[in-house]
Amino acid sequence: MKAIQIMEPGKIILTDIPRPVVQPDEVLVKICYVAFCGSDLNTFSGKNALAKIPVIPGHEIGGVIEAVGEKVPADLLPGTPCTINPYTACGACPSCRNGRPNACQFNQTLGVQRDGAMCEYLAVPWHKVIADAGISPLDFCLVEPMSVGFHAVERGKVTDSDTVMVLGCGMIGLGAIVRSALRGARVIAVDVDDDKLNLAKRLGASFTVNSQTENVHDRLQAITNGFGPDVVVEAVGAPVTYQLAVNEVSFTGRVVCIGYSKSDIAFETRLFVQKELDIRGSRNALPEDFRAVMNYMKKSVFPKDEIISGIYPPEKAQEAMEKWQANPGRVFRMLVEF
């Protein structure tokens, strides 16, 4: 069967690998769509220290159940659209023992530390399959990245009395904006791209700030009556946005960190104490986050045509990644269709 493989930085090939044989406790998924995400772009660019090379990328998956093993529960029926929870959990580390397997100390995400889903079929343990006849494979392909943003909002304990600032309006940041708005919070979206900010406003942001052309501090002070936002979600991973989050969040506020910075960051640590901040990491997502996104997707209000920057056949995967690499700020998701 066909599979896409990142062989080395800058080089993708289309290869042939054996079709998996489904085991008694497994589900065979026919892959329909897989999205390239930011981690795949970093792998292609040689900047992903976590990725094994060569690797079959892909963990944002939309497919259909093709076949099931004899020990699979009866509610997982062939022909049902589905996605796959792409994370592993050891069950024994502190995270797993504390009921947070999304942050497993030994996690191996599909397409990063182990081969992923950019192939025609994938066999996985049945409990990793999330199926729903009411969601299309194309929509399912967008569920995982949205769920990461949804999870960050849960980590921030956002309520309808909060003002939330989301730094970065990429796919994950948009997920945080949607989830915050669904919870009734007042949302401030910050980015450097006006098109992304306009989209953020349509998805629930009450205010938008272009940090390249506006004074962020002054705007925040005006919007929040001088208090600052109650919650800041950092979804960029740059030193300047991490510092902005700590500097601008309100006293006793919460800062939720999603983005990975590739360099060290200097903070005014006195603010941690003076403001008595809660600074929380947010990693991956839990099954309940997936379900929340799925419920949202069923409303058919998410503008997926604007989110999907291109759909490519496997033979043009190299072209897709080169386009994204050349203009990273203008792309939300590149999909490969099998």
PDB file of N, CA, C and O in Angstrom, residues 153-209:
ATOM      1  N   VAL A 153      -8.116  25.263  27.090  1.00  0.00           N
ATOM      2  CA  VAL A 153      -9.161  26.045  27.762  1.00  0.00           C
ATOM      3  C   VAL A 153      -9.611  25.339  29.042  1.00  0.00           C
ATOM      4  O   VAL A 153      -9.852  25.977  30.069  1.00  0.00           O
ATOM      5  N   GLU A 154      -9.703  24.033  28.999  1.00  0.00           N
ATOM      6  CA  GLU A 154     -10.035  23.275  30.207  1.00  0.00           C
ATOM      7  C   GLU A 154      -8.926  23.428  31.250  1.00  0.00           C
ATOM      8  O   GLU A 154      -9.200  23.598  32.437  1.00  0.00           O
ATOM      9  N   ARG A 155      -7.669  23.403  30.806  1.00  0.00           N
ATOM     10  CA  ARG A 155      -6.550  23.588  31.737  1.00  0.00           C
ATOM     11  C   ARG A 155      -6.615  24.976  32.384  1.00  0.00           C
ATOM     12  O   ARG A 155      -6.227  25.146  33.532  1.00  0.00           O
ATOM     13  N   GLY A 156      -7.112  25.952  31.646  1.00  0.00           N
ATOM     14  CA  GLY A 156      -7.247  27.301  32.182  1.00  0.00           C
ATOM     15  C   GLY A 156      -8.486  27.517  33.014  1.00  0.00           C
ATOM     16  O   GLY A 156      -8.681  28.612  33.562  1.00  0.00           O
ATOM     17  N   LYS A 157      -9.344  26.495  33.111  1.00  0.00           N
ATOM     18  CA  LYS A 157     -10.586  26.579  33.896  1.00  0.00           C
ATOM     19  C   LYS A 157     -11.402  27.816  33.522  1.00  0.00           C
ATOM     20  O   LYS A 157     -11.887  28.556  34.376  1.00  0.00           O
ATOM     21  N   VAL A 158     -11.559  28.019  32.236  1.00  0.00           N
ATOM     22  CA  VAL A 158     -12.248  29.204  31.726  1.00  0.00           C
ATOM     23  C   VAL A 158     -13.741  29.108  32.023  1.00  0.00           C
ATOM     24  O   VAL A 158     -14.368  28.055  31.817  1.00  0.00           O
ATOM     25  N   THR A 159     -14.312  30.229  32.479  1.00  0.00           N
ATOM     26  CA  THR A 159     -15.746  30.308  32.736  1.00  0.00           C
ATOM     27  C   THR A 159     -16.317  31.541  32.046  1.00  0.00           C
ATOM     28  O   THR A 159     -15.587  32.339  31.441  1.00  0.00           O
ATOM     29  N   ASP A 160     -17.619  31.724  32.190  1.00  0.00           N
ATOM     30  CA  ASP A 160     -18.288  32.842  31.532  1.00  0.00           C
ATOM     31  C   ASP A 160     -17.995  34.184  32.189  1.00  0.00           C
ATOM     32  O   ASP A 160     -18.412  35.229  31.678  1.00  0.00           O
ATOM     33  N   SER A 161     -17.268  34.188  33.284  1.00  0.00           N
ATOM     34  CA  SER A 161     -16.893  35.451  33.919  1.00  0.00           C
ATOM     35  C   SER A 161     -15.480  35.898  33.537  1.00  0.00           C
ATOM     36  O   SER A 161     -15.021  36.944  34.007  1.00  0.00           O
ATOM     37  N   ASP A 162     -14.812  35.131  32.690  1.00  0.00           N
ATOM     38  CA  ASP A 162     -13.416  35.406  32.344  1.00  0.00           C
ATOM     39  C   ASP A 162     -13.278  36.200  31.052  1.00  0.00           C
ATOM     40  O   ASP A 162     -14.092  36.069  30.124  1.00  0.00           O
ATOM     41  N   THR A 163     -12.215  36.996  31.006  1.00  0.00           N
ATOM     42  CA  THR A 163     -11.713  37.539  29.751  1.00  0.00           C
ATOM     43  C   THR A 163     -10.466  36.736  29.394  1.00  0.00           C
ATOM     44  O   THR A 163      -9.533  36.632  30.200  1.00  0.00           O
ATOM     45  N   VAL A 164     -10.465  36.161  28.207  1.00  0.00           N
ATOM     46  CA  VAL A 164      -9.391  35.259  27.777  1.00  0.00           C
ATOM     47  C   VAL A 164      -8.657  35.874  26.588  1.00  0.00           C
ATOM     48  O   VAL A 164      -9.294  36.260  25.595  1.00  0.00           O
ATOM     49  N   MET A 165      -7.339  35.944  26.680  1.00  0.00           N
ATOM     50  CA  MET A 165      -6.534  36.357  25.540  1.00  0.00           C
ATOM     51  C   MET A 165      -5.852  35.126  24.950  1.00  0.00           C
ATOM     52  O   MET A 165      -5.203  34.366  25.674  1.00  0.00           O
ATOM     53  N   VAL A 166      -6.035  34.922  23.650  1.00  0.00           N
ATOM     54  CA  VAL A 166      -5.388  33.825  22.942  1.00  0.00           C
ATOM     55  C   VAL A 166      -4.315  34.419  22.044  1.00  0.00           C
ATOM     56  O   VAL A 166      -4.609  35.216  21.147  1.00  0.00           O
ATOM     57  N   LEU A 167      -3.074  34.017  22.286  1.00  0.00           N
ATOM     58  CA  LEU A 167      -1.942  34.485  21.495  1.00  0.00           C
ATOM     59  C   LEU A 167      -1.667  33.475  20.395  1.00  0.00           C
ATOM     60  O   LEU A 167      -1.222  32.352  20.657  1.00  0.00           O
ATOM     61  N   GLY A 168      -1.971  33.852  19.154  1.00  0.00           N
ATOM     62  CA  GLY A 168      -1.768  32.967  18.018  1.00  0.00           C
ATOM     63  C   GLY A 168      -3.065  32.396  17.502  1.00  0.00           C
ATOM     64  O   GLY A 168      -3.786  31.713  18.238  1.00  0.00           O
ATOM     65  N   CYS A 169      -3.379  32.698  16.255  1.00  0.00           N
ATOM     66  CA  CYS A 169      -4.640  32.251  15.658  1.00  0.00           C
ATOM     67  C   CYS A 169      -4.409  31.202  14.586  1.00  0.00           C
ATOM     68  O   CYS A 169      -5.049  31.201  13.538  1.00  0.00           O
ATOM     69  N   GLY A 170      -3.465  30.305  14.839  1.00  0.00           N
ATOM     70  CA  GLY A 170      -3.352  29.112  14.017  1.00  0.00           C
ATOM     71  C   GLY A 170      -4.444  28.126  14.389  1.00  0.00           C
ATOM     72  O   GLY A 170      -5.396  28.454  15.115  1.00  0.00           O
ATOM     73  N   MET A 171      -4.303  26.908  13.924  1.00  0.00           N
ATOM     74  CA  MET A 171      -5.358  25.911  14.127  1.00  0.00           C
ATOM     75  C   MET A 171      -5.636  25.669  15.615  1.00  0.00           C
ATOM     76  O   MET A 171      -6.794  25.614  16.051  1.00  0.00           O
ATOM     77  N   ILE A 172      -4.591  25.529  16.408  1.00  0.00           N
ATOM     78  CA  ILE A 172      -4.773  25.247  17.827  1.00  0.00           C
ATOM     79  C   ILE A 172      -5.309  26.475  18.545  1.00  0.00           C
ATOM     80  O   ILE A 172      -6.193  26.378  19.407  1.00  0.00           O
ATOM     81  N   GLY A 173      -4.791  27.655  18.207  1.00  0.00           N
ATOM     82  CA  GLY A 173      -5.309  28.882  18.796  1.00  0.00           C
ATOM     83  C   GLY A 173      -6.778  29.084  18.489  1.00  0.00           C
ATOM     84  O   GLY A 173      -7.557  29.517  19.359  1.00  0.00           O
ATOM     85  N   LEU A 174      -7.196  28.772  17.256  1.00  0.00           N
ATOM     86  CA  LEU A 174      -8.609  28.883  16.912  1.00  0.00           C
ATOM     87  C   LEU A 174      -9.451  27.938  17.758  1.00  0.00           C
ATOM     88  O   LEU A 174     -10.577  28.265  18.159  1.00  0.00           O
ATOM     89  N   GLY A 175      -8.910  26.748  18.031  1.00  0.00           N
ATOM     90  CA  GLY A 175      -9.625  25.828  18.914  1.00  0.00           C
ATOM     91  C   GLY A 175      -9.844  26.430  20.290  1.00  0.00           C
ATOM     92  O   GLY A 175     -10.920  26.295  20.877  1.00  0.00           O
ATOM     93  N   ALA A 176      -8.821  27.109  20.810  1.00  0.00           N
ATOM     94  CA  ALA A 176      -8.952  27.752  22.117  1.00  0.00           C
ATOM     95  C   ALA A 176      -9.960  28.896  22.070  1.00  0.00           C
ATOM     96  O   ALA A 176     -10.713  29.115  23.036  1.00  0.00           O
ATOM     97  N   ILE A 177      -9.993  29.621  20.967  1.00  0.00           N
ATOM     98  CA  ILE A 177     -10.962  30.713  20.821  1.00  0.00           C
ATOM     99  C   ILE A 177     -12.387  30.164  20.795  1.00  0.00           C
ATOM    100  O   ILE A 177     -13.279  30.658  21.486  1.00  0.00           O
ATOM    101  N   VAL A 178     -12.605  29.135  19.996  1.00  0.00           N
ATOM    102  CA  VAL A 178     -13.939  28.537  19.891  1.00  0.00           C
ATOM    103  C   VAL A 178     -14.410  28.027  21.247  1.00  0.00           C
ATOM    104  O   VAL A 178     -15.535  28.306  21.693  1.00  0.00           O
ATOM    105  N   ARG A 179     -13.544  27.280  21.940  1.00  0.00           N
ATOM    106  CA  ARG A 179     -13.945  26.684  23.216  1.00  0.00           C
ATOM    107  C   ARG A 179     -14.209  27.749  24.273  1.00  0.00           C
ATOM    108  O   ARG A 179     -15.177  27.650  25.052  1.00  0.00           O
ATOM    109  N   SER A 180     -13.374  28.795  24.305  1.00  0.00           N
ATOM    110  CA  SER A 180     -13.591  29.877  25.268  1.00  0.00           C
ATOM    111  C   SER A 180     -14.920  30.576  25.005  1.00  0.00           C
ATOM    112  O   SER A 180     -15.677  30.879  25.942  1.00  0.00           O
ATOM    113  N   ALA A 181     -15.205  30.826  23.722  1.00  0.00           N
ATOM    114  CA  ALA A 181     -16.468  31.482  23.372  1.00  0.00           C
ATOM    115  C   ALA A 181     -17.657  30.586  23.709  1.00  0.00           C
ATOM    116  O   ALA A 181     -18.691  31.070  24.198  1.00  0.00           O
ATOM    117  N   LEU A 182     -17.529  29.294  23.482  1.00  0.00           N
ATOM    118  CA  LEU A 182     -18.611  28.370  23.821  1.00  0.00           C
ATOM    119  C   LEU A 182     -18.887  28.368  25.320  1.00  0.00           C
ATOM    120  O   LEU A 182     -20.023  28.130  25.751  1.00  0.00           O
ATOM    121  N   ARG A 183     -17.867  28.640  26.113  1.00  0.00           N
ATOM    122  CA  ARG A 183     -18.043  28.690  27.564  1.00  0.00           C
ATOM    123  C   ARG A 183     -18.542  30.051  28.046  1.00  0.00           C
ATOM    124  O   ARG A 183     -18.703  30.247  29.245  1.00  0.00           O
ATOM    125  N   GLY A 184     -18.748  30.979  27.128  1.00  0.00           N
ATOM    126  CA  GLY A 184     -19.301  32.271  27.489  1.00  0.00           C
ATOM    127  C   GLY A 184     -18.286  33.316  27.872  1.00  0.00           C
ATOM    128  O   GLY A 184     -18.655  34.405  28.329  1.00  0.00           O
ATOM    129  N   ALA A 185     -16.992  33.022  27.686  1.00  0.00           N
ATOM    130  CA  ALA A 185     -15.956  33.989  28.034  1.00  0.00           C
ATOM    131  C   ALA A 185     -15.875  35.090  26.982  1.00  0.00           C
ATOM    132  O   ALA A 185     -16.291  34.918  25.832  1.00  0.00           O
ATOM    133  N   ARG A 186     -15.321  36.214  27.387  1.00  0.00           N
ATOM    134  CA  ARG A 186     -15.010  37.291  26.459  1.00  0.00           C
ATOM    135  C   ARG A 186     -13.603  37.045  25.946  1.00  0.00           C
ATOM    136  O   ARG A 186     -12.652  36.930  26.726  1.00  0.00           O
ATOM    137  N   VAL A 187     -13.433  36.951  24.611  1.00  0.00           N
ATOM    138  CA  VAL A 187     -12.179  36.488  24.026  1.00  0.00           C
ATOM    139  C   VAL A 187     -11.484  37.613  23.261  1.00  0.00           C
ATOM    140  O   VAL A 187     -12.110  38.317  22.464  1.00  0.00           O
ATOM    141  N   ILE A 188     -10.185  37.731  23.522  1.00  0.00           N
ATOM    142  CA  ILE A 188      -9.330  38.656  22.789  1.00  0.00           C
ATOM    143  C   ILE A 188      -8.346  37.817  21.979  1.00  0.00           C
ATOM    144  O   ILE A 188      -7.561  37.053  22.545  1.00  0.00           O
ATOM    145  N   ALA A 189      -8.383  37.934  20.657  1.00  0.00           N
ATOM    146  CA  ALA A 189      -7.478  37.187  19.779  1.00  0.00           C
ATOM    147  C   ALA A 189      -6.334  38.096  19.354  1.00  0.00           C
ATOM    148  O   ALA A 189      -6.554  39.237  18.943  1.00  0.00           O
ATOM    149  N   VAL A 190      -5.105  37.581  19.449  1.00  0.00           N
ATOM    150  CA  VAL A 190      -3.911  38.345  19.089  1.00  0.00           C
ATOM    151  C   VAL A 190      -3.112  37.572  18.047  1.00  0.00           C
ATOM    152  O   VAL A 190      -2.828  36.379  18.229  1.00  0.00           O
ATOM    153  N   ASP A 191      -2.768  38.250  16.963  1.00  0.00           N
ATOM    154  CA  ASP A 191      -1.962  37.628  15.909  1.00  0.00           C
ATOM    155  C   ASP A 191      -1.312  38.763  15.116  1.00  0.00           C
ATOM    156  O   ASP A 191      -1.562  39.950  15.376  1.00  0.00           O
ATOM    157  N   VAL A 192      -0.494  38.386  14.131  1.00  0.00           N
ATOM    158  CA  VAL A 192       0.137  39.385  13.267  1.00  0.00           C
ATOM    159  C   VAL A 192      -0.515  39.435  11.895  1.00  0.00           C
ATOM    160  O   VAL A 192      -0.113  40.229  11.046  1.00  0.00           O
ATOM    161  N   ASP A 193      -1.531  38.608  11.677  1.00  0.00           N
ATOM    162  CA  ASP A 193      -2.155  38.485  10.365  1.00  0.00           C
ATOM    163  C   ASP A 193      -3.624  38.896  10.457  1.00  0.00           C
ATOM    164  O   ASP A 193      -4.407  38.280  11.188  1.00  0.00           O
ATOM    165  N   ASP A 194      -4.015  39.914   9.708  1.00  0.00           N
ATOM    166  CA  ASP A 194      -5.389  40.415   9.781  1.00  0.00           C
ATOM    167  C   ASP A 194      -6.403  39.400   9.278  1.00  0.00           C
ATOM    168  O   ASP A 194      -7.539  39.351   9.783  1.00  0.00           O
ATOM    169  N   ASP A 195      -6.059  38.588   8.286  1.00  0.00           N
ATOM    170  CA  ASP A 195      -6.993  37.576   7.801  1.00  0.00           C
ATOM    171  C   ASP A 195      -7.308  36.566   8.901  1.00  0.00           C
ATOM    172  O   ASP A 195      -8.468  36.167   9.087  1.00  0.00           O
ATOM    173  N   LYS A 196      -6.277  36.136   9.619  1.00  0.00           N
ATOM    174  CA  LYS A 196      -6.499  35.204  10.721  1.00  0.00           C
ATOM    175  C   LYS A 196      -7.319  35.858  11.832  1.00  0.00           C
ATOM    176  O   LYS A 196      -8.176  35.206  12.455  1.00  0.00           O
ATOM    177  N   LEU A 197      -7.073  37.110  12.081  1.00  0.00           N
ATOM    178  CA  LEU A 197      -7.828  37.807  13.113  1.00  0.00           C
ATOM    179  C   LEU A 197      -9.298  37.963  12.728  1.00  0.00           C
ATOM    180  O   LEU A 197     -10.191  37.821  13.573  1.00  0.00           O
ATOM    181  N   ASN A 198      -9.561  38.226  11.456  1.00  0.00           N
ATOM    182  CA  ASN A 198     -10.953  38.306  10.998  1.00  0.00           C
ATOM    183  C   ASN A 198     -11.657  36.969  11.167  1.00  0.00           C
ATOM    184  O   ASN A 198     -12.833  36.912  11.561  1.00  0.00           O
ATOM    185  N   LEU A 199     -10.948  35.889  10.868  1.00  0.00           N
ATOM    186  CA  LEU A 199     -11.518  34.560  11.061  1.00  0.00           C
ATOM    187  C   LEU A 199     -11.770  34.304  12.542  1.00  0.00           C
ATOM    188  O   LEU A 199     -12.825  33.756  12.918  1.00  0.00           O
ATOM    189  N   ALA A 200     -10.828  34.703  13.384  1.00  0.00           N
ATOM    190  CA  ALA A 200     -10.995  34.522  14.827  1.00  0.00           C
ATOM    191  C   ALA A 200     -12.241  35.236  15.331  1.00  0.00           C
ATOM    192  O   ALA A 200     -12.969  34.717  16.190  1.00  0.00           O
ATOM    193  N   LYS A 201     -12.499  36.407  14.794  1.00  0.00           N
ATOM    194  CA  LYS A 201     -13.683  37.156  15.225  1.00  0.00           C
ATOM    195  C   LYS A 201     -14.958  36.425  14.833  1.00  0.00           C
ATOM    196  O   LYS A 201     -15.929  36.368  15.605  1.00  0.00           O
ATOM    197  N   ARG A 202     -14.974  35.840  13.645  1.00  0.00           N
ATOM    198  CA  ARG A 202     -16.151  35.090  13.215  1.00  0.00           C
ATOM    199  C   ARG A 202     -16.350  33.821  14.044  1.00  0.00           C
ATOM    200  O   ARG A 202     -17.469  33.314  14.134  1.00  0.00           O
ATOM    201  N   LEU A 203     -15.270  33.322  14.640  1.00  0.00           N
ATOM    202  CA  LEU A 203     -15.363  32.106  15.437  1.00  0.00           C
ATOM    203  C   LEU A 203     -15.619  32.386  16.914  1.00  0.00           C
ATOM    204  O   LEU A 203     -15.658  31.448  17.716  1.00  0.00           O
ATOM    205  N   GLY A 204     -15.781  33.660  17.279  1.00  0.00           N
ATOM    206  CA  GLY A 204     -16.182  33.940  18.644  1.00  0.00           C
ATOM    207  C   GLY A 204     -15.368  34.971  19.396  1.00  0.00           C
ATOM    208  O   GLY A 204     -15.724  35.321  20.531  1.00  0.00           O
ATOM    209  N   ALA A 205     -14.273  35.459  18.817  1.00  0.00           N
ATOM    210  CA  ALA A 205     -13.495  36.482  19.508  1.00  0.00           C
ATOM    211  C   ALA A 205     -14.277  37.793  19.560  1.00  0.00           C
ATOM    212  O   ALA A 205     -14.821  38.245  18.556  1.00  0.00           O
ATOM    213  N   SER A 206     -14.312  38.413  20.716  1.00  0.00           N
ATOM    214  CA  SER A 206     -14.981  39.702  20.869  1.00  0.00           C
ATOM    215  C   SER A 206     -14.098  40.852  20.420  1.00  0.00           C
ATOM    216  O   SER A 206     -14.591  41.883  19.968  1.00  0.00           O
ATOM    217  N   PHE A 207     -12.789  40.676  20.560  1.00  0.00           N
ATOM    218  CA  PHE A 207     -11.826  41.704  20.191  1.00  0.00           C
ATOM    219  C   PHE A 207     -10.655  41.046  19.466  1.00  0.00           C
ATOM    220  O   PHE A 207     -10.318  39.890  19.731  1.00  0.00           O
ATOM    221  N   THR A 208     -10.037  41.789  18.559  1.00  0.00           N
ATOM    222  CA  THR A 208      -8.831  41.320  17.893  1.00  0.00           C
ATOM    223  C   THR A 208      -7.758  42.394  18.001  1.00  0.00           C
ATOM    224  O   THR A 208      -8.058  43.595  17.985  1.00  0.00           O
ATOM    225  N   VAL A 209      -6.509  41.943  18.115  1.00  0.00           N
ATOM    226  CA  VAL A 209      -5.369  42.855  18.219  1.00  0.00           C
ATOM    227  C   VAL A 209      -4.274  42.357  17.286  1.00  0.00           C
ATOM    228  O   VAL A 209      -3.851  41.190  17.392  1.00  0.00           O
TER     229      VAL A 209
END
